[in-house]
Structure formats: C-alpha cells, structure tokens
Amino acid sequence: MSDLNDDLGRELDALRARGLFRQWHTVASAQAARIVVDGRQFLNFSSNDYLGLANDPVLKRAGIEAIQRYGAGAGASRLVCGNLQPYRQLEDKLARFKNKEAAIVFASGYAANVGAIPDLVGEADVLIIDKLDHASIIDGARLSGATVRVYPHKNLKKLEDILRQCEKFRRRLIVTETVFSMDGDLAPLAEIVALKEKYNSWLMVDEAHATGLFGPNRRGIAEAAGVEDQIDVTLGTLSKALGSAGGFVAGSQTLIDYLRNRARSLIYSTALPPAVCAAATAALDFVMSEDGHKRRDKLWRNVSELKNGLAKLGIQNQSRSAIIPILVGDEQRAVEISQQFFQRGIFVPAIRYPTVPKSKARLRVTVTAGHTSEEISEFLSVFDSLCRSGRGADAAFTKASADDESG
Ligand SMILES: *Cc1c(COP(=O)(O)O)cnc(C)c1O
C-alpha cells in the first residue's frame, strides 16, 4: 500500500496548483472591526458578527456568570445529564423570539442541519434544494437517504417542474436558505411558499444569515415576507448576528419533541457549554430590545455606505444583506487580491470552490454594525487603489460582476 503522507501530499500539491489550498490566520484579539493577526492590526471585513455582539460586554458578562455558576463544560449529552438550566432558558426565549410553539438548540447550525434533515425525510421521500444551499444542508441530504433534486438558484419554474414530477414520493421537503451565505441575495420566499402549498409539500428555511436582522421583530426573512405561519421548519444559528454559538430549529411542539427523540447530532454529542447558551440568551434579549433595533439600523446604514461606495467604483451586485460578494472568477487571482488587501491592512477572504462553484471565486466582504464610516471609507480607498494600480485587482472585478448579473 502507498505511504499516507506521499498520497495525501500529492493531493495537496494538486490543490495548490489550482489555487485551492487552504490555510488560516490566527487572530490574537476578539472578533471586532479591528483584529490583530500576526502581531499587526487589521481592518476586518470578513466576519458574520453582523451586530458586533461577539465581543459585547453584555454577552461576556452573561457567559462569565454562567461559568461561575455551572462551570466550563456540560459533562454529557443533553439526554444524559448535560441539559443544564441555561439551555431551558435559551430555548424558551428562542421560541418566544421566533413566535413558535417550541425550539431546540444543537451544538452548531451545521449540527442542526445534519441532525434535522434526516429525521424529516428518508428513502421513501424527496428532498428538493436550491443549487446554492449551504454544505450543511447538502450533508444532511446525503445522510437522509432521500432522493435529492436540485433546482438552479432561485429558479421557480424549475422548482415547480420538480414538484410536479415528484408527486409519487411519500414526502416532499423543500429546503432553502433565506439569505444565501456566499451571495447575500434573498430567496423568493413568498413564491416558494405558494408552490409548497400548491404541491402539498413541506418547507424548511435556513435563516442563518437572517436571524436577528430582518423583519419588524428581527426574526428573519420569513417574518419580513409575512409567511411565517406557512413555514414548517425554521432553522437558524446563534453564531452569526447573535454573536455566540449553537444552531436551532423552531416550530411546532410535535416537531421539537420529534427532533429530541431522533436527531443523532443532538443525542450523540455533548451539550454546549453553559456559558455559550447564556451568552446567546443575552444576545436574544439585546436583539429584541430598543438598543437592538438601533444596532440593526446602524448595520443597514453601513451596508448602504459600502454598497454605494462600491457602485461608484463600478461594482454592482445583487446582495440584499450584509454579505457583499465581489466576483473575481479565477481562484488563484482571488487569493492574490485577498493577499493584496492583507498587505494593506485589510482582512477580506477569498472564497473558492467548493464553497462556491468553480470559476466563481470571489472576495466575500461583510460589513457589521461595529464599523465606522471612516473604516468603510478606508476599505473603499484601498479597493480603489488596488484597481488603479492594476496589480491584480483590475477590471476583472467589474467584468466578472457583470457576468454574474447576466447569469
Ligand atoms: C453558517 C451557516 C450554517 C452553519 O451554522 P454554524 O452555526 O456556523 O455551524 C448553516 N447554514 C447556513 C446557510 C450558514 O451560512
């Protein structure tokens, strides 16, 4: 048999040759608009901490108090003895926040998708997903054993074709993100709801990048679109706008009881540390408060500033959220441009295959409520100078973005 290191090393060399080798930087500070990497300060345009809560004193205090009272670790799976009181408080609050009968918390959003999807559909069923759905949805689909049908991104006609062809299955479950994580655009939720009803199907939405940000009560896109009552399964994460960690599903009491009995990623995994649950509970309180409202308004002002600034530099995009992709196309080139930003003190990641399709590499720029106008201007001026210097970040952007519009 071949040597493990030779074998794997060759595969890594192939990744390097295609610009797909991945490395990470170690951040030596809290998540914020400015972070410390390699002993240097950087402006951070890469985080999903949209409301700047990850390092908020209110969350930190709640976490510290929970550690003092309940200790560092949960000790076991929730069904054994890990279901500490902060879980109960968090789930009660989540259900109220989401205006659902009940909610259940998993170790992460990823664990929630791979846990919940295989409980809802199996071999007799069909799962219908958007081409750009998150990896955790795809992995849940694979684990389920259900027939999987994929429709082109947001293509309602294709979705309807698939639904029409799938009436023979026992169950039909449609799963869509509401804010797409790498493009920042929104699912046409009202139209999907209409199709789900017409074809007597179930609908699950992943509100990972919408929870805490959209709708009058900041519950997500389903609330903003006025279709909350027609959603069968709502999934979200506590790790993005809510600044903590953990994933959740909200819905009927029956659904939640069912998941507690069936979801393997919940049953066979140690419960989240109490401090994490307590911080998430504090984040929910904040998001539901008047201050939370103001923080969210600040985020949308920052989003407008950044988008308007980019538009002036010729970069348009279809983002309707705090995720603003700048399309580059070529993988190697996206990495080079990200490195040029890095040299100029700005942290913005290149996102490549398989996170996005091949030749759709991009800079994924995210803005948060924690950025100041000066920091946004600094980003724009560095972007402008990179375009002008022609040392990589040139017309490729504009062209690729324009291609994206037509595609
Ligand atoms: C981030 C993300 C997840 C996973 O959530 P984590 O809490 O980070 O594990 C699931 N779905 C979507 C759409 C995401 O963007």
Coordinates of C-alpha atoms and ligand atoms in Angstrom, one line a residue:
M1 CA 0.0 0.0 0.0
S2 CA 1.2 3.6 -0.7
D3 CA 2.5 5.8 2.0
L4 CA -0.1 8.0 3.7
N5 CA 2.0 11.2 3.6
D6 CA 3.0 10.7 -0.1
D7 CA -0.6 10.0 -1.1
L8 CA -2.1 12.9 0.7
G9 CA 0.8 15.2 -0.1
R10 CA 0.2 14.7 -3.8
E11 CA -3.4 15.7 -3.4
L12 CA -2.4 18.8 -1.6
D13 CA 0.1 19.7 -4.3
A14 CA -2.8 19.4 -6.8
L15 CA -4.9 21.7 -4.7
R16 CA -2.0 24.2 -4.6
A17 CA -1.6 24.1 -8.3
R18 CA -5.3 25.0 -8.7
G19 CA -5.2 27.9 -6.2
L20 CA -7.4 25.8 -3.9
F21 CA -5.0 25.2 -1.0
R22 CA -6.4 26.5 2.3
Q23 CA -4.7 28.0 5.3
W24 CA -5.8 30.1 8.2
H25 CA -4.5 33.0 10.1
T26 CA -4.5 33.1 13.9
V27 CA -6.4 36.0 15.3
A28 CA -5.0 37.2 18.6
S29 CA -7.9 39.5 19.6
A30 CA -11.6 39.4 20.0
Q31 CA -13.9 39.5 16.9
A32 CA -14.4 43.2 16.1
A33 CA -14.0 45.7 13.3
R34 CA -10.3 45.7 14.1
I35 CA -8.5 42.5 14.8
V36 CA -4.9 41.5 15.5
V37 CA -3.2 39.0 13.1
D38 CA 0.5 38.1 13.1
G39 CA 1.1 40.9 15.6
R40 CA -0.4 43.5 13.3
Q41 CA -3.8 45.3 13.4
F42 CA -6.2 44.7 10.5
L43 CA -9.5 46.2 9.5
N44 CA -11.8 43.2 9.5
F45 CA -14.3 42.9 6.6
S46 CA -14.8 39.1 6.9
S47 CA -16.9 38.4 10.0
N48 CA -20.5 37.2 10.3
D49 CA -20.8 39.0 13.6
Y50 CA -23.1 41.4 11.9
L51 CA -24.3 43.3 15.1
G52 CA -20.9 43.3 16.7
L53 CA -22.2 41.2 19.6
A54 CA -19.4 38.6 19.8
N55 CA -17.3 40.9 22.0
D56 CA -20.2 42.8 23.6
P57 CA -19.9 43.3 27.4
V58 CA -23.5 42.1 27.9
L59 CA -22.8 38.7 26.3
K60 CA -19.5 38.4 28.0
R61 CA -21.0 39.1 31.4
A62 CA -23.8 36.6 30.9
G63 CA -21.2 34.0 29.9
I64 CA -18.9 34.6 32.8
E65 CA -21.9 34.4 35.3
A66 CA -22.9 31.1 33.8
I67 CA -19.4 29.7 34.1
Q68 CA -19.3 30.8 37.8
R69 CA -22.5 29.0 38.5
Y70 CA -22.5 26.0 36.1
G71 CA -18.8 25.5 35.3
A72 CA -17.0 25.3 32.0
G73 CA -18.3 22.1 30.4
A74 CA -21.7 20.4 30.2
G75 CA -20.4 17.0 31.0
A76 CA -22.6 14.9 28.7
S77 CA -25.2 14.8 26.0
R78 CA -28.4 16.6 26.9
L79 CA -30.4 13.4 27.2
V80 CA -27.9 12.0 29.7
C81 CA -27.2 14.9 32.2
G82 CA -26.0 17.8 30.0
N83 CA -29.3 19.6 29.8
L84 CA -28.3 22.5 32.1
Q85 CA -30.7 25.2 33.0
P86 CA -29.2 27.8 30.6
Y87 CA -30.5 25.5 27.8
R88 CA -34.0 25.7 29.1
Q89 CA -33.9 29.5 29.3
L90 CA -32.4 29.8 25.8
E91 CA -35.0 27.5 24.2
D92 CA -37.9 29.2 25.9
K93 CA -36.6 32.6 24.8
L94 CA -35.9 31.3 21.2
A95 CA -39.5 30.0 20.9
R96 CA -40.8 33.4 22.0
F97 CA -38.5 35.3 19.8
K98 CA -39.4 33.2 16.7
N99 CA -43.1 33.2 17.7
K100 CA -43.3 29.4 17.5
E101 CA -44.5 26.8 20.0
A102 CA -41.1 25.5 20.7
A103 CA -37.4 25.5 19.8
I104 CA -34.4 23.1 20.2
V105 CA -30.7 24.0 20.3
F106 CA -28.0 22.0 18.7
A107 CA -24.2 22.3 19.0
S108 CA -24.0 24.4 15.8
G109 CA -26.0 25.3 12.8
Y110 CA -24.2 22.6 10.9
A111 CA -25.2 20.0 13.5
A112 CA -28.8 21.3 13.3
N113 CA -29.0 20.7 9.5
V114 CA -27.3 17.3 9.5
G115 CA -29.4 16.4 12.6
A116 CA -32.8 17.6 11.5
I117 CA -33.0 16.8 7.8
P118 CA -32.5 13.0 8.1
D119 CA -35.3 12.9 10.7
L120 CA -37.8 14.6 8.3
V121 CA -37.1 12.6 5.1
G122 CA -35.8 9.1 4.3
E123 CA -35.7 6.7 1.4
A124 CA -39.3 7.0 0.5
D125 CA -39.1 10.7 0.2
V126 CA -37.7 13.5 -1.9
L127 CA -35.7 16.5 -0.8
I128 CA -35.7 19.5 -3.1
I129 CA -32.9 22.0 -2.6
D130 CA -31.5 25.2 -4.2
K131 CA -28.3 24.8 -6.1
L132 CA -26.5 27.3 -3.8
D133 CA -27.8 25.8 -0.5
H134 CA -25.2 25.5 2.3
A135 CA -22.9 22.5 2.7
S136 CA -24.7 21.5 5.9
I137 CA -27.9 21.2 4.0
I138 CA -26.3 19.0 1.4
D139 CA -24.6 16.8 4.0
G140 CA -28.0 16.5 5.8
A141 CA -29.5 15.5 2.4
R142 CA -26.8 12.8 1.9
L143 CA -27.3 11.4 5.4
S144 CA -31.1 11.2 4.9
G145 CA -31.0 8.6 2.1
A146 CA -33.8 10.6 0.4
T147 CA -33.9 11.2 -3.3
V148 CA -32.3 14.6 -3.8
R149 CA -33.4 17.0 -6.6
V150 CA -31.6 20.3 -7.1
Y151 CA -33.1 23.4 -8.8
P152 CA -31.0 26.2 -10.3
H153 CA -30.5 29.1 -7.9
K154 CA -33.9 30.7 -7.2
N155 CA -35.4 29.2 -10.3
L156 CA -39.1 28.9 -9.5
K157 CA -40.1 27.4 -12.8
K158 CA -37.6 24.5 -12.3
L159 CA -38.7 24.1 -8.7
E160 CA -42.3 23.7 -9.9
D161 CA -41.2 21.2 -12.6
I162 CA -39.5 19.1 -10.0
L163 CA -42.5 19.3 -7.6
R164 CA -44.8 18.2 -10.4
Q165 CA -42.6 15.2 -11.1
C166 CA -42.3 14.2 -7.5
E167 CA -46.0 13.7 -6.5
K168 CA -45.3 9.9 -6.2
F169 CA -43.0 10.3 -3.2
R170 CA -44.3 9.9 0.4
R171 CA -43.0 13.3 1.5
R172 CA -41.6 16.3 -0.4
L173 CA -39.4 18.6 1.6
I174 CA -38.1 21.8 0.1
V175 CA -35.1 23.4 1.9
T176 CA -33.8 26.8 1.1
E177 CA -31.6 29.4 2.7
T178 CA -33.3 32.7 3.1
V179 CA -30.2 34.9 2.8
F180 CA -27.7 33.0 0.7
S181 CA -24.4 32.8 2.6
M182 CA -22.0 33.5 -0.2
D183 CA -24.0 35.7 -2.5
G184 CA -26.0 37.7 0.0
D185 CA -29.2 37.6 -2.1
L186 CA -32.6 36.6 -0.8
A187 CA -34.8 33.5 -1.6
P188 CA -38.2 34.4 -3.2
L189 CA -39.9 33.1 -0.2
A190 CA -43.5 34.1 -0.8
E191 CA -43.4 32.4 -4.2
I192 CA -41.8 29.2 -2.8
V193 CA -44.5 29.1 -0.1
A194 CA -47.1 29.3 -2.8
L195 CA -45.5 26.4 -4.7
K196 CA -45.2 24.3 -1.5
E197 CA -48.9 24.7 -0.8
K198 CA -49.9 24.0 -4.4
Y199 CA -47.9 20.8 -4.4
N200 CA -48.7 19.8 -0.8
S201 CA -45.1 19.8 0.4
W202 CA -43.1 20.7 3.5
L203 CA -40.8 23.8 3.6
M204 CA -37.7 24.2 5.8
V205 CA -35.9 27.5 5.8
D206 CA -32.3 28.1 6.9
E207 CA -32.2 31.6 8.3
A208 CA -28.5 31.5 9.4
H209 CA -27.8 34.9 7.9
A210 CA -31.2 36.5 8.5
T211 CA -31.9 35.7 12.2
G212 CA -31.7 38.9 14.3
L213 CA -31.5 41.1 11.2
F214 CA -34.7 41.1 9.0
G215 CA -38.4 41.7 9.7
P216 CA -40.1 44.1 12.2
N217 CA -39.1 41.9 15.1
R218 CA -35.9 40.8 13.5
R219 CA -37.0 37.2 13.3
G220 CA -35.8 36.7 9.7
I221 CA -36.9 36.8 6.1
A222 CA -40.0 34.7 6.8
E223 CA -41.2 37.4 9.1
A224 CA -40.2 40.1 6.6
A225 CA -42.1 38.3 3.8
G226 CA -45.2 37.7 6.0
V227 CA -45.1 33.9 5.6
E228 CA -44.0 32.7 9.0
D229 CA -47.1 30.6 9.6
Q230 CA -46.6 28.7 6.3
I231 CA -43.0 27.6 7.2
D232 CA -42.9 24.0 8.6
V233 CA -39.4 24.0 9.9
T234 CA -37.3 27.1 10.8
L235 CA -33.6 26.7 11.3
G236 CA -31.1 29.3 12.5
T237 CA -27.8 29.8 14.1
L238 CA -26.7 31.6 17.3
S239 CA -23.2 32.1 15.9
K240 CA -23.7 34.9 13.4
A241 CA -25.7 38.0 14.2
L242 CA -26.3 36.6 17.7
G243 CA -22.5 36.6 18.4
S244 CA -22.4 33.3 20.3
A245 CA -22.6 29.7 19.1
G246 CA -25.1 26.9 18.5
G247 CA -27.8 26.2 16.0
F248 CA -31.5 25.8 16.5
V249 CA -34.8 24.6 15.0
A250 CA -38.1 26.3 15.9
G251 CA -41.5 25.0 15.0
S252 CA -44.4 23.1 16.5
Q253 CA -44.1 21.3 19.8
T254 CA -44.6 18.0 17.9
L255 CA -41.7 18.8 15.6
I256 CA -39.4 19.7 18.5
D257 CA -40.3 16.6 20.5
Y258 CA -39.6 14.5 17.5
L259 CA -36.2 16.0 16.9
R260 CA -35.3 15.5 20.6
N261 CA -36.1 11.8 20.1
R262 CA -34.4 11.4 16.7
A263 CA -31.7 13.8 15.9
R264 CA -28.4 12.0 16.1
S265 CA -26.2 15.1 16.1
L266 CA -28.0 16.1 19.3
I267 CA -28.3 12.7 21.0
Y268 CA -24.7 11.6 20.4
S269 CA -22.9 14.8 21.1
T270 CA -22.0 16.6 24.3
A271 CA -24.2 19.6 25.1
L272 CA -22.9 23.1 24.5
P273 CA -21.1 24.7 27.4
P274 CA -23.5 26.7 29.7
A275 CA -21.6 30.0 29.0
V276 CA -22.4 29.7 25.3
C277 CA -26.1 29.3 26.0
A278 CA -26.2 32.1 28.5
A279 CA -24.4 34.4 26.0
A280 CA -26.9 33.5 23.3
T281 CA -29.8 34.2 25.6
A282 CA -28.4 37.6 26.4
A283 CA -28.0 38.2 22.7
L284 CA -31.6 37.5 22.1
D285 CA -32.6 39.9 24.8
F286 CA -30.5 42.5 23.2
V287 CA -31.8 41.9 19.7
M288 CA -35.4 42.2 20.9
S289 CA -34.7 45.5 22.8
E290 CA -34.7 49.1 21.5
D291 CA -30.9 49.1 21.5
G292 CA -31.0 46.0 19.3
H293 CA -33.3 47.9 16.9
K294 CA -30.8 50.8 16.8
R295 CA -27.8 48.5 16.3
R296 CA -29.6 46.9 13.4
D297 CA -30.3 50.3 11.8
K298 CA -26.7 51.1 12.1
L299 CA -25.8 47.9 10.3
W300 CA -28.1 48.8 7.4
R301 CA -26.6 52.3 7.2
N302 CA -23.2 50.7 6.9
V303 CA -24.4 48.2 4.3
S304 CA -25.7 51.2 2.2
E305 CA -22.5 53.1 2.6
L306 CA -20.4 50.2 1.4
K307 CA -22.6 49.3 -1.4
N308 CA -23.0 52.8 -2.7
G309 CA -19.2 53.3 -2.5
L310 CA -18.6 50.1 -4.5
A311 CA -21.2 51.1 -7.0
K312 CA -19.3 54.4 -7.6
L313 CA -16.2 52.3 -8.3
G314 CA -18.2 50.3 -10.9
I315 CA -19.0 47.2 -8.7
Q316 CA -22.7 46.4 -8.7
N317 CA -24.2 43.3 -7.1
Q318 CA -27.4 41.7 -6.1
S319 CA -26.7 41.5 -2.5
R320 CA -29.7 42.4 -0.2
S321 CA -27.8 41.8 3.0
A322 CA -24.6 42.5 4.8
I323 CA -22.8 39.9 2.6
I324 CA -21.4 41.7 -0.3
P325 CA -19.5 39.4 -2.8
I326 CA -17.1 40.9 -5.3
L327 CA -16.8 38.4 -8.0
V328 CA -13.3 37.6 -9.4
G329 CA -13.8 34.3 -11.1
D330 CA -10.3 32.7 -11.2
E331 CA -9.4 31.0 -7.9
Q332 CA -5.6 31.9 -8.0
R333 CA -6.5 35.5 -8.7
A334 CA -9.0 35.8 -5.9
V335 CA -6.3 34.6 -3.5
E336 CA -3.8 37.2 -4.9
I337 CA -6.3 40.0 -4.5
S338 CA -7.1 38.9 -0.9
Q339 CA -3.4 38.9 -0.2
Q340 CA -3.0 42.4 -1.6
F341 CA -5.7 43.6 0.8
F342 CA -3.9 41.8 3.6
Q343 CA -0.7 43.7 2.7
R344 CA -2.6 46.9 3.0
G345 CA -4.0 46.0 6.4
I346 CA -7.4 44.8 5.4
F347 CA -8.7 41.3 6.2
V348 CA -11.1 40.1 3.5
P349 CA -11.2 36.4 2.5
A350 CA -11.1 34.8 -1.0
I351 CA -13.9 32.3 -1.2
R352 CA -13.3 29.4 -3.6
Y353 CA -14.6 26.1 -4.8
P354 CA -16.1 24.0 -3.3
T355 CA -17.7 26.7 -1.1
V356 CA -18.8 28.4 -4.3
P357 CA -18.9 26.9 -7.9
K358 CA -15.7 26.6 -9.9
S359 CA -14.5 29.8 -11.6
K360 CA -16.9 31.8 -9.3
A361 CA -14.2 32.7 -6.8
R362 CA -14.8 35.9 -5.0
L363 CA -14.0 38.3 -2.2
R364 CA -16.7 37.9 0.4
V365 CA -16.9 41.3 2.0
T366 CA -19.1 41.6 5.1
V367 CA -19.8 44.7 7.0
T368 CA -21.0 44.9 10.6
A369 CA -22.7 47.5 12.8
G370 CA -19.3 47.8 14.5
H371 CA -17.6 49.5 11.5
T372 CA -17.3 53.3 11.5
S373 CA -17.8 55.4 8.3
E374 CA -14.1 56.1 8.3
E375 CA -13.3 52.4 8.3
I376 CA -15.7 51.8 5.4
S377 CA -14.0 54.7 3.5
E378 CA -10.7 53.2 4.2
F379 CA -11.8 49.9 2.7
L380 CA -13.1 51.7 -0.4
S381 CA -10.0 53.7 -0.9
V382 CA -7.8 50.6 -0.6
F383 CA -10.1 48.8 -3.1
D384 CA -9.9 51.8 -5.4
S385 CA -6.1 52.0 -5.3
L386 CA -5.8 48.3 -6.0
C387 CA -8.0 48.7 -9.0
R388 CA -5.9 51.7 -10.2
S389 CA -2.5 50.1 -9.6
G390 CA -3.7 47.3 -11.8
R391 CA -1.6 44.9 -9.7
G392 CA -4.3 42.3 -9.7
A393 CA -7.5 43.9 -8.7
D394 CA -8.3 45.5 -12.0
A395 CA -11.2 45.4 -14.5
A396 CA -11.6 41.7 -13.8
F397 CA -13.9 42.6 -10.9
T398 CA -16.2 44.7 -13.0
K399 CA -16.3 42.2 -15.8
A400 CA -16.9 39.2 -13.5
S401 CA -19.6 41.0 -11.6
A402 CA -21.3 42.0 -14.8
D403 CA -21.2 38.4 -16.0
D404 CA -22.8 37.4 -12.7
E405 CA -25.7 39.8 -13.3
S406 CA -26.5 38.3 -16.6
G407 CA -26.0 34.7 -15.4
Ligands
LIG1 C1 -23.1 29.3 8.8 C2 -24.2 28.5 8.2 C3 -24.7 27.3 8.8 C4 -23.9 26.7 9.9 O1 -24.0 27.4 11.1 P1 -22.9 27.2 12.2 O2 -23.5 27.7 13.5 O3 -21.8 28.1 11.8 O4 -22.5 25.8 12.3 C5 -25.8 26.7 8.3 N1 -26.5 27.2 7.3 C6 -26.0 28.3 6.6 C7 -26.8 28.9 5.5 C8 -24.9 29.0 7.1 O5 -24.5 30.1 6.4

